[in-house]
PDB file of C-alpha atoms and ligand atoms in Angstrom:
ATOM      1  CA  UNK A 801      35.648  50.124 -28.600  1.00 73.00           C
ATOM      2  CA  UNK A 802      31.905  50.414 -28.962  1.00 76.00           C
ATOM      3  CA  UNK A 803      30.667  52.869 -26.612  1.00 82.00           C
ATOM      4  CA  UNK A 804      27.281  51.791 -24.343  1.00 82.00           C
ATOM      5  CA  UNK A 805      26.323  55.352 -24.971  1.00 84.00           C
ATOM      6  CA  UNK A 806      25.512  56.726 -28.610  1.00 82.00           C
ATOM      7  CA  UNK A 807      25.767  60.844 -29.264  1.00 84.00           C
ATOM      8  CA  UNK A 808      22.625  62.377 -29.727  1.00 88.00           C
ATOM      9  CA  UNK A 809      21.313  65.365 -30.339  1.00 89.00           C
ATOM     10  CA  UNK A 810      18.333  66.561 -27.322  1.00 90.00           C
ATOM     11  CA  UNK A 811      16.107  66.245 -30.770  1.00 93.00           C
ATOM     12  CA  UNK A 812      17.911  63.177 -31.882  1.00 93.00           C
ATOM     13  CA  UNK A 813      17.539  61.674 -28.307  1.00 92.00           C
ATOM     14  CA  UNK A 814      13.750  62.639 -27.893  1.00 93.00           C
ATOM     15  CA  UNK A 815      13.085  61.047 -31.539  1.00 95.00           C
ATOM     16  CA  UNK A 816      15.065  57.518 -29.959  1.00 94.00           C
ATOM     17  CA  UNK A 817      13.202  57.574 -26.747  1.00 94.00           C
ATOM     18  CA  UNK A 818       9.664  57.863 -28.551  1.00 96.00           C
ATOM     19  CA  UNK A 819      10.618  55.309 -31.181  1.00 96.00           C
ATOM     20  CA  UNK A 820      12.006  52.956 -28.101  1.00 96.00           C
ATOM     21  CA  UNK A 821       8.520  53.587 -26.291  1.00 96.00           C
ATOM     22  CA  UNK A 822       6.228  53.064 -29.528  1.00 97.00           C
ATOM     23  CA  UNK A 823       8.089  49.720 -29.842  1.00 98.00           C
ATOM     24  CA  UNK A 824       7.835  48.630 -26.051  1.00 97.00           C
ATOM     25  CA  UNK A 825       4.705  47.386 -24.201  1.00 97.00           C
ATOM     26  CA  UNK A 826       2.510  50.057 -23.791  1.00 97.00           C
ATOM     27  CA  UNK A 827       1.429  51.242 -20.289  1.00 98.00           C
ATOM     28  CA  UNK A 828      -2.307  50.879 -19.184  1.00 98.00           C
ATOM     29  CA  UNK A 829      -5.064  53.481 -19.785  1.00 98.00           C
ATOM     30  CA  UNK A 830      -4.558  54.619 -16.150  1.00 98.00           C
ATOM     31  CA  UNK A 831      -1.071  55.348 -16.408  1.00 98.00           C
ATOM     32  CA  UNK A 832      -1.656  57.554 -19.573  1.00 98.00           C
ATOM     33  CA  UNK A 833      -4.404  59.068 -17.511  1.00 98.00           C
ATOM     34  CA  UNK A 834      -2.126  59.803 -14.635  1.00 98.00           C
ATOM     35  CA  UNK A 835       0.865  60.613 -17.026  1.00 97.00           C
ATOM     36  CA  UNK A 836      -1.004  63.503 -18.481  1.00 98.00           C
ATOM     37  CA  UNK A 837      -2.893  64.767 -15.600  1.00 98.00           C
ATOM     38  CA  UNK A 838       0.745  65.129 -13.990  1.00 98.00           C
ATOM     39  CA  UNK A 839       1.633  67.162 -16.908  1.00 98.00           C
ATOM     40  CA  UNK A 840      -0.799  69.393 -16.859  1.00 98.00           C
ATOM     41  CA  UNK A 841      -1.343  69.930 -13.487  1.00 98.00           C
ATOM     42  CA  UNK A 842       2.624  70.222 -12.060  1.00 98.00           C
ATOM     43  CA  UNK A 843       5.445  72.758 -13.411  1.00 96.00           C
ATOM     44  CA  UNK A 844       7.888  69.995 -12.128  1.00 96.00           C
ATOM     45  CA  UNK A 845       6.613  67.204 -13.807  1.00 97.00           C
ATOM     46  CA  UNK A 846      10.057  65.866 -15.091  1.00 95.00           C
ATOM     47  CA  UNK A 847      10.415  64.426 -11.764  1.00 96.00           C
ATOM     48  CA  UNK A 848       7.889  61.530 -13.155  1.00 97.00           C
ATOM     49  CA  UNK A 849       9.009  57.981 -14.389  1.00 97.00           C
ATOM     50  CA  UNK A 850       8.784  58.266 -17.804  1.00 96.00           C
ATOM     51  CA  UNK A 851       6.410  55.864 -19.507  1.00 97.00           C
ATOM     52  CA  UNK A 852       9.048  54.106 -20.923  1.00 97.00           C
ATOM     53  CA  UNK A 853      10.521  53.351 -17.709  1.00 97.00           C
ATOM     54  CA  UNK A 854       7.341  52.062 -16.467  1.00 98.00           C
ATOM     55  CA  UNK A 855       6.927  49.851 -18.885  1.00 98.00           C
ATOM     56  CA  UNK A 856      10.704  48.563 -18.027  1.00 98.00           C
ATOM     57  CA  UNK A 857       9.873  48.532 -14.428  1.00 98.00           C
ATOM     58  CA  UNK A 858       6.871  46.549 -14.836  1.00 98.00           C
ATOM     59  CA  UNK A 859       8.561  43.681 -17.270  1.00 98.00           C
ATOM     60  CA  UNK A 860      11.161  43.756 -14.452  1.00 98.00           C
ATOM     61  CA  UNK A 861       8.995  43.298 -11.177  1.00 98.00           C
ATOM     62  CA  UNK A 862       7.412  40.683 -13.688  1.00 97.00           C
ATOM     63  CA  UNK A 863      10.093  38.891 -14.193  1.00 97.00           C
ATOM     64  CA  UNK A 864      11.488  39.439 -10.301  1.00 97.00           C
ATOM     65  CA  UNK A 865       7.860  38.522  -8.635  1.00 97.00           C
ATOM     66  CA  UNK A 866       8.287  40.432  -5.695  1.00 98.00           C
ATOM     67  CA  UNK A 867       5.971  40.273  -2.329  1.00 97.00           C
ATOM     68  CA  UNK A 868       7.236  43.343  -0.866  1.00 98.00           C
ATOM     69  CA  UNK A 869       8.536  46.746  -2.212  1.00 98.00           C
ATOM     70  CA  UNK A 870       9.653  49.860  -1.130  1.00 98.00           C
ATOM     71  CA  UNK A 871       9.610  53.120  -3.023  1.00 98.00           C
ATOM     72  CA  UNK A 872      11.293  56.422  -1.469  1.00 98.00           C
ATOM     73  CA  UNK A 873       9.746  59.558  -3.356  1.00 98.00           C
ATOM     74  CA  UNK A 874       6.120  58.833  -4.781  1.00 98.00           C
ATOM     75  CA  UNK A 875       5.518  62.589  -6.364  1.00 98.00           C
ATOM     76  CA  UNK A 876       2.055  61.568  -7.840  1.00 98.00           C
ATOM     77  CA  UNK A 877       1.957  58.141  -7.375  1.00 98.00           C
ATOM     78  CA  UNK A 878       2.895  57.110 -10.873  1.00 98.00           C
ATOM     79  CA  UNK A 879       5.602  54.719 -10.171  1.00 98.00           C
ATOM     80  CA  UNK A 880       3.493  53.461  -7.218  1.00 98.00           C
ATOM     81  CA  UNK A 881       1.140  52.438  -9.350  1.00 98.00           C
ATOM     82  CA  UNK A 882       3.528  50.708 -12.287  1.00 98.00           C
ATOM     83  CA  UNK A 883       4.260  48.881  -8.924  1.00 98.00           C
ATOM     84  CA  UNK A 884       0.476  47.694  -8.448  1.00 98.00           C
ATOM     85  CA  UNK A 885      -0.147  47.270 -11.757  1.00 98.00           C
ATOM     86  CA  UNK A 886       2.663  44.843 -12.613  1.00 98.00           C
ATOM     87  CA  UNK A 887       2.018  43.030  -8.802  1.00 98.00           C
ATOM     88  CA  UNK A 888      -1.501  41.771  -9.826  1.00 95.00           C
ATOM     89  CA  UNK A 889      -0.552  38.154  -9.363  1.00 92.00           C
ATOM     90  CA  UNK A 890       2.078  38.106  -6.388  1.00 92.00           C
ATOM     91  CA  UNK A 891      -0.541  40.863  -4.808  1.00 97.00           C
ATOM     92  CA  UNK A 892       2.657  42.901  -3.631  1.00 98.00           C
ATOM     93  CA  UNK A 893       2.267  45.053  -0.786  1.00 98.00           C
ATOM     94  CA  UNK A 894       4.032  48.402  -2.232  1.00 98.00           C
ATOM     95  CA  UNK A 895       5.520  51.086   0.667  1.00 98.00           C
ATOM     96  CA  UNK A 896       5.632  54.722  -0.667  1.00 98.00           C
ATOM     97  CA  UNK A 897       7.489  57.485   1.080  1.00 98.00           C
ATOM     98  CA  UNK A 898       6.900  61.593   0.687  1.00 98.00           C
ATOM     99  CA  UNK A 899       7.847  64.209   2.389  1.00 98.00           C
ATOM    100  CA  UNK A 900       6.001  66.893   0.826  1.00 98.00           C
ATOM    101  CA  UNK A 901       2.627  67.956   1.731  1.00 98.00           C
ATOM    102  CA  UNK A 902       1.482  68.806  -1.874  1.00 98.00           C
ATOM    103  CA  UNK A 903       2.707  65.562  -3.238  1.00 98.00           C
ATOM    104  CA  UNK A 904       1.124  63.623  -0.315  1.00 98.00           C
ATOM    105  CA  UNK A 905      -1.912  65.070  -1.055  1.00 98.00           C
ATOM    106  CA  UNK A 906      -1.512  64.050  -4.905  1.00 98.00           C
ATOM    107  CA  UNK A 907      -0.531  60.528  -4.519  1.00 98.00           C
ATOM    108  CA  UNK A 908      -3.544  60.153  -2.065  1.00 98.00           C
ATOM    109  CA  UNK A 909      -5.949  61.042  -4.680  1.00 98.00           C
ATOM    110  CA  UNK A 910      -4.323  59.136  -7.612  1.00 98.00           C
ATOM    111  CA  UNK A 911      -4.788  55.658  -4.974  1.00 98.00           C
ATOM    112  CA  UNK A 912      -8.065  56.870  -4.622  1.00 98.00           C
ATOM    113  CA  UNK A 913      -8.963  56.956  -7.764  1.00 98.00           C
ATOM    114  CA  UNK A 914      -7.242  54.179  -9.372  1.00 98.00           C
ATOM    115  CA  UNK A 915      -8.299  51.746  -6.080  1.00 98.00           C
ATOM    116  CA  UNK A 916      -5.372  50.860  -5.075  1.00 98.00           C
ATOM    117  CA  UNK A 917      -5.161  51.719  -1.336  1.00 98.00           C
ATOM    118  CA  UNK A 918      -5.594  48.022  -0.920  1.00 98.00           C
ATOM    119  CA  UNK A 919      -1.721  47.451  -1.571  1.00 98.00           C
ATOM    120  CA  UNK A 920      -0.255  50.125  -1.409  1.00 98.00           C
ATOM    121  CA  UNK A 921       0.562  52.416   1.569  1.00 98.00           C
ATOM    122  CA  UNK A 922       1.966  55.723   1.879  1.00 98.00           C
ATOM    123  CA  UNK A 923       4.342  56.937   4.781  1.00 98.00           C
ATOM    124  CA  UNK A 924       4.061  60.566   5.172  1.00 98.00           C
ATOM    125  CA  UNK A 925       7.681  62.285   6.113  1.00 98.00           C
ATOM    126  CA  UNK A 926      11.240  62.449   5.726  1.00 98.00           C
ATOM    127  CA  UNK A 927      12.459  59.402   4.491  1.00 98.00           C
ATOM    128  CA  UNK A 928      15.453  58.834   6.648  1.00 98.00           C
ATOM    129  CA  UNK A 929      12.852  58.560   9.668  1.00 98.00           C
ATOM    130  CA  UNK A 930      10.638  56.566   7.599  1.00 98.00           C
ATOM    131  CA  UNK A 931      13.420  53.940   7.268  1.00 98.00           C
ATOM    132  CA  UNK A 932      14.271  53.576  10.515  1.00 98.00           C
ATOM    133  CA  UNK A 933      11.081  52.588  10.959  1.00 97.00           C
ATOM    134  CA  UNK A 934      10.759  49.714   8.668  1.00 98.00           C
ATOM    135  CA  UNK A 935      11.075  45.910   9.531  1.00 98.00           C
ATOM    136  CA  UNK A 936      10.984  43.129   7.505  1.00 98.00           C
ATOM    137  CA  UNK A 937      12.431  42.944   3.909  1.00 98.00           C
ATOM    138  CA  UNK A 938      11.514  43.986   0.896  1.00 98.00           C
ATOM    139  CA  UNK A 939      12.019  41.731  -2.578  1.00 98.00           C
ATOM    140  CA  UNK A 940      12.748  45.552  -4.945  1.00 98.00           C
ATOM    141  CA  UNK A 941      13.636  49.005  -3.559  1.00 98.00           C
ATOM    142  CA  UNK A 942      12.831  51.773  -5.618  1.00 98.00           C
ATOM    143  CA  UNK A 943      15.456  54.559  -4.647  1.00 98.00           C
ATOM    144  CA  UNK A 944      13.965  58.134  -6.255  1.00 98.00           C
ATOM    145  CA  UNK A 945      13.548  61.072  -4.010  1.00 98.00           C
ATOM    146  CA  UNK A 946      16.133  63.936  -3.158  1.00 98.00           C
ATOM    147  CA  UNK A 947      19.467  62.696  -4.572  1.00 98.00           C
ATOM    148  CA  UNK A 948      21.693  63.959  -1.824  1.00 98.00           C
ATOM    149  CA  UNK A 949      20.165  61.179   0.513  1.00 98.00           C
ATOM    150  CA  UNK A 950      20.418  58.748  -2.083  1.00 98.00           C
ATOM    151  CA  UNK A 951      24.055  57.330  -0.036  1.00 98.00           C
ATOM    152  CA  UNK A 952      21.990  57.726   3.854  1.00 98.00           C
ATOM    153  CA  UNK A 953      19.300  55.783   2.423  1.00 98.00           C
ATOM    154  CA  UNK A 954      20.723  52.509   1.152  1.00 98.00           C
ATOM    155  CA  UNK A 955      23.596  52.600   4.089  1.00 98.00           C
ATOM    156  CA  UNK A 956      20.394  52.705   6.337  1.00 98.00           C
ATOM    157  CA  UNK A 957      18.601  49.492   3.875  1.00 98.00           C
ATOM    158  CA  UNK A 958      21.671  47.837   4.100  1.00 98.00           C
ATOM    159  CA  UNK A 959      22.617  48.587   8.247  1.00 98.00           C
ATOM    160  CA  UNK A 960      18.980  47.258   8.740  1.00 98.00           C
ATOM    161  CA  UNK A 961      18.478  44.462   6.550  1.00 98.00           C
ATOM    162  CA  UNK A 962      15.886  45.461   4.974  1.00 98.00           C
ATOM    163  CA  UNK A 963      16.862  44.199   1.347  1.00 98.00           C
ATOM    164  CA  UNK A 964      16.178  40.796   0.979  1.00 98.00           C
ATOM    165  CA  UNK A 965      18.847  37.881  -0.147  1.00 97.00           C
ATOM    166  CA  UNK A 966      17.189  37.827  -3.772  1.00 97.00           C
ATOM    167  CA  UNK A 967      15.874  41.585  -3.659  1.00 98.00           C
ATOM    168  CA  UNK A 968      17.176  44.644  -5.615  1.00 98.00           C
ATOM    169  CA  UNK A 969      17.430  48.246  -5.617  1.00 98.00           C
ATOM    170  CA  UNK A 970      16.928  49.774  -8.359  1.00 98.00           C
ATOM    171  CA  UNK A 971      17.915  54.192  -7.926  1.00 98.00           C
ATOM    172  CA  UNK A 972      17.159  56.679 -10.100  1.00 98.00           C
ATOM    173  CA  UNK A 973      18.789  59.550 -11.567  1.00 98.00           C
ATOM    174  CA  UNK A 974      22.313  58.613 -11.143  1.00 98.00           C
ATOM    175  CA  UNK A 975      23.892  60.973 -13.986  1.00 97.00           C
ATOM    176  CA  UNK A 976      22.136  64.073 -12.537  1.00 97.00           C
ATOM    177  CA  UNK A 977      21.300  64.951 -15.935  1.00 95.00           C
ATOM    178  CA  UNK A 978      25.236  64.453 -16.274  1.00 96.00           C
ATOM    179  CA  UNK A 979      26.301  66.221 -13.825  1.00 97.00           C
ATOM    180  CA  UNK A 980      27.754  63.377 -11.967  1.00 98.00           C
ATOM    181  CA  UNK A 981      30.390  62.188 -14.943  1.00 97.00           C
ATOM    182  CA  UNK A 982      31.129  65.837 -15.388  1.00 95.00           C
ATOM    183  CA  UNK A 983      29.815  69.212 -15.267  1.00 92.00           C
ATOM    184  CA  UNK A 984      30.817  69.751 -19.038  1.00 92.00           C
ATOM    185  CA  UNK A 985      29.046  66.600 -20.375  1.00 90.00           C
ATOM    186  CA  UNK A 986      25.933  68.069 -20.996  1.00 92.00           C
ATOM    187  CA  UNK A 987      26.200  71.078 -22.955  1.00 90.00           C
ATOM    188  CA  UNK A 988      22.239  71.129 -23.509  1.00 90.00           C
ATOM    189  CA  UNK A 989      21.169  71.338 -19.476  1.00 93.00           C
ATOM    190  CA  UNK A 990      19.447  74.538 -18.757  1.00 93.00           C
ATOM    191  CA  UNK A 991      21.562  77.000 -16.794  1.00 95.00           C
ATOM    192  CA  UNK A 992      18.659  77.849 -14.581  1.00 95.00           C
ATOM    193  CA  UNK A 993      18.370  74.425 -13.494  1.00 95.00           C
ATOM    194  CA  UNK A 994      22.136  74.095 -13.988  1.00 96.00           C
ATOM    195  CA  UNK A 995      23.196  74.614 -10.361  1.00 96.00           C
ATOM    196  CA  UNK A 996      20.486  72.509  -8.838  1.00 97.00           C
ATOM    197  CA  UNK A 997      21.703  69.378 -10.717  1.00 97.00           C
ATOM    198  CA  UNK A 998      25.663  70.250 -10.056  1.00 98.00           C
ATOM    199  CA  UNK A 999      25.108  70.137  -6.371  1.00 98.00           C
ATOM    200  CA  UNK A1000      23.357  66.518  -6.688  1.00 98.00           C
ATOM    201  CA  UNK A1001      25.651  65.335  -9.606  1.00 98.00           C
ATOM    202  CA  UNK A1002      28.255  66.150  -6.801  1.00 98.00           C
ATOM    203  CA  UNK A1003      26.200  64.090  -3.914  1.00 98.00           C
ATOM    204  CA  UNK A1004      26.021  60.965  -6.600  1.00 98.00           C
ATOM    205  CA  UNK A1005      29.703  60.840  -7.104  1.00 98.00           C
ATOM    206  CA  UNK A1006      29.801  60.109  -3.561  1.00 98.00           C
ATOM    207  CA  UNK A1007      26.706  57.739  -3.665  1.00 98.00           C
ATOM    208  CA  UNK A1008      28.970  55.875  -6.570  1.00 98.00           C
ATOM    209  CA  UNK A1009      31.912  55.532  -4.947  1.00 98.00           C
ATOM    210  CA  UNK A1010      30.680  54.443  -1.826  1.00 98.00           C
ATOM    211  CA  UNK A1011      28.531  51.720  -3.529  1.00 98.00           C
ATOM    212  CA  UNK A1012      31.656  50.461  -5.401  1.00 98.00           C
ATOM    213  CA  UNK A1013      33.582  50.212  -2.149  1.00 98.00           C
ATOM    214  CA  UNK A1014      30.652  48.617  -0.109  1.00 98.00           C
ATOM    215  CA  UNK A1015      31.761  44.686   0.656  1.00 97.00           C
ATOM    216  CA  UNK A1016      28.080  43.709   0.673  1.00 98.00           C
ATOM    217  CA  UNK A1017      27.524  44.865  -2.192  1.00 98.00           C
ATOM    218  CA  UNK A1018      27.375  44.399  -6.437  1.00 98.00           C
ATOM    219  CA  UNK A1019      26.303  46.809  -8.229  1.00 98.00           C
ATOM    220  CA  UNK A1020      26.461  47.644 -12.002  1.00 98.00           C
ATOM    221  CA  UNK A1021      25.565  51.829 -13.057  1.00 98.00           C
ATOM    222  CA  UNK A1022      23.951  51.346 -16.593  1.00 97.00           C
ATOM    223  CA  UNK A1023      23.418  54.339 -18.694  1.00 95.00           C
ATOM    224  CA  UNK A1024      19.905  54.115 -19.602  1.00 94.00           C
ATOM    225  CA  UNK A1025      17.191  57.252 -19.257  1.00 95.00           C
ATOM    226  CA  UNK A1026      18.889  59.588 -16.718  1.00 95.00           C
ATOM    227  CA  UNK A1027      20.960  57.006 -15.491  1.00 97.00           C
ATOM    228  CA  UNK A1028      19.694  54.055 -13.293  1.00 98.00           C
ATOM    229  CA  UNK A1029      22.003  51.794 -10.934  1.00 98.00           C
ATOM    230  CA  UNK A1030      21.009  47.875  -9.756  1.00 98.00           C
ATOM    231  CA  UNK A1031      21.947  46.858  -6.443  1.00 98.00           C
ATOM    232  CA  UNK A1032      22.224  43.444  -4.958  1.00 98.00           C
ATOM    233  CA  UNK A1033      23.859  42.087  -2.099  1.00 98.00           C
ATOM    234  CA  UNK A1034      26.952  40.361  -2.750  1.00 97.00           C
ATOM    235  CA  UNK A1035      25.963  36.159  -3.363  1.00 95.00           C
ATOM    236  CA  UNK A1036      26.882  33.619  -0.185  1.00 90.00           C
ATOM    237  CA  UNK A1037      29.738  31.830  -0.673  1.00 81.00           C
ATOM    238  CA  UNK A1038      28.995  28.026   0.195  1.00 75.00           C
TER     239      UNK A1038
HETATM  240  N1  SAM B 313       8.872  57.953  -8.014  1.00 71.58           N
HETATM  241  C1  SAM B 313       8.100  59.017  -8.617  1.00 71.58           C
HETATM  242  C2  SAM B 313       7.705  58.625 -10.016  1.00 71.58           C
HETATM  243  O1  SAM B 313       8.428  57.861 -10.660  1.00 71.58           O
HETATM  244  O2  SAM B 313       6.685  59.123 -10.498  1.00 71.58           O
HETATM  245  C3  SAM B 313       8.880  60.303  -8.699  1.00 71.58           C
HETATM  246  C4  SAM B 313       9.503  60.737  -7.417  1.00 71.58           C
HETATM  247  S1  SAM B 313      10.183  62.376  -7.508  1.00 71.58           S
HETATM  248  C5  SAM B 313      11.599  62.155  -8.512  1.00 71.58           C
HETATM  249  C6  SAM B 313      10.902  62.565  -5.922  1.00 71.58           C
HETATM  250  C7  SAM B 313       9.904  62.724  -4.787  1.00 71.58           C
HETATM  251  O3  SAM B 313      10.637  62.562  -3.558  1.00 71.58           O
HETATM  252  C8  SAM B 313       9.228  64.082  -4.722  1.00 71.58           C
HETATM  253  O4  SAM B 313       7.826  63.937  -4.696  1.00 71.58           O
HETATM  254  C9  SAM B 313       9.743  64.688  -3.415  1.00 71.58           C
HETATM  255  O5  SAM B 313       8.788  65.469  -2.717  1.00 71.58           O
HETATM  256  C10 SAM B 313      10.109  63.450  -2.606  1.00 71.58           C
HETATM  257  N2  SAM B 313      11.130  63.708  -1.581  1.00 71.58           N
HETATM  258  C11 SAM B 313      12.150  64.600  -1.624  1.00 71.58           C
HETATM  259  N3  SAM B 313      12.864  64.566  -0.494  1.00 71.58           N
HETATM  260  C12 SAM B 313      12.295  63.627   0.287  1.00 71.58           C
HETATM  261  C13 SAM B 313      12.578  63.122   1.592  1.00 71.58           C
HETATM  262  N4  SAM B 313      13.611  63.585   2.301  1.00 71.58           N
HETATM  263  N5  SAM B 313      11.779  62.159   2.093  1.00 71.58           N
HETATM  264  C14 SAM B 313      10.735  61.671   1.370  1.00 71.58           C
HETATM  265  N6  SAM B 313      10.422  62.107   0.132  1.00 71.58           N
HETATM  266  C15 SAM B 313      11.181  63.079  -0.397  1.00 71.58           C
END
């Protein structure tokens, strides 16, 4: 059987993921800008999209055209603004959520500077309270902060209706750096940072099997960059 996943090498991998990027769309002068300011500025920068993600999340919203999204965890603000960038015609209105003060502070400056405080808003604070403050619905949902809320968060989008008929949500960071299919499965993971991504590769074997035994739910786990899953609500019959 063909595998969807191919054996690489971390140096084999990183030589894939720049060749995949060089032959992708490339993303605007402001995300490079933002990309490497994040680098240089923040020990933890990992915890970025990668540029090749924006430039998938921007063909996506694209394609999807949505009018409203929601993002929980905006670090520096540099999937918020793949958001606003790739929203110029349906003029989205983009929702950001952060709970930490530094990163607050961060993504203010990087709306700011890039002018985009005209779309897009940022919710300062835990993101469970956040949500339970919401109303409406919103067209993509952008699931990317701590990954042992990841199951709280979409039982609280789903309890509340906040994902629209047509909408998705797209979350992050499913394999835990592959931790979540199995704490041998990544022989290359750091064993400082080991630990840290056990304990969520744990939390997202929950998130996983709850998703696959939600009713309302389809979902499909595909194993692209650390592991992204799409979520849509089940279709109506007629
Ligand atoms: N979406 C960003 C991007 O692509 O550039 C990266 C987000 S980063 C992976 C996760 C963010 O979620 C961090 O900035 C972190 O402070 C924030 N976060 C963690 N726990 C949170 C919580 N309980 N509520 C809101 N934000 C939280």
């Amino acid at each position: 059987m063909l595998t969807s996943v191919l054996s690489f090498t971390p140096e084999q991998a990183a030589t894939v993921t720049e060749y995949c990027t060089n032959h992708s769309e490339d993303v605007s002068p402001s995300l490079k800008e933002l990309w490497d300011r994040t680098v240089s500025e923040f020990d933890d920068s990992d915890k970025m999209s990668s540029p090749l993600q924006s430039a998938t999340f921007k063909f996506l919203a694209e394609l999807l055209r949505p009018r409203r999204i929601l993002e929980i965890g905006c670090y520096t603000g540099y999937s918020a603004l793949t958001w606003y960038e790739a929203t110029i015609n349906t003029r989205a209105e983009i929702t950001s959520l952060e709970l930490d003060s530094k990163m607050i502070a961060a993504s203010k400056r990087t709306f700011a500077r890039y002018g985009v405080e005209d779309r897009v808003k940022l919710i300062e604070g835990p993101a469970q309270e956040s949500l339970q403050k919401l109303t409406g619905t919103f067209d993509l949902i952008f699931v990317d902060a701590n990954k042992d809320g990841y199951e709280t968060y979409v039982k609280q989008i789903l309890d509340k209706n906040l994902l629209a008929r047509d909408g998705v949500i797209i979350a992050d960071n499913i394999f835990a750096r592959g931790m979540t299919i199995s704490e041998d499965c990544n022989p290359h993971l750091p064993e400082k940072v080991r630990p840290y991504w056990t304990a969520n590769g744990k939390a997202l074997q929950k998130f996983n099997t709850f998703l696959k035994n939600d009713p309302r739910v389809d979902v499909v786990l595909l194993p692209v960059f650390d592991g992204l899953t799409l979520i849509k609500l089940k279709p109506l019959l007629n």
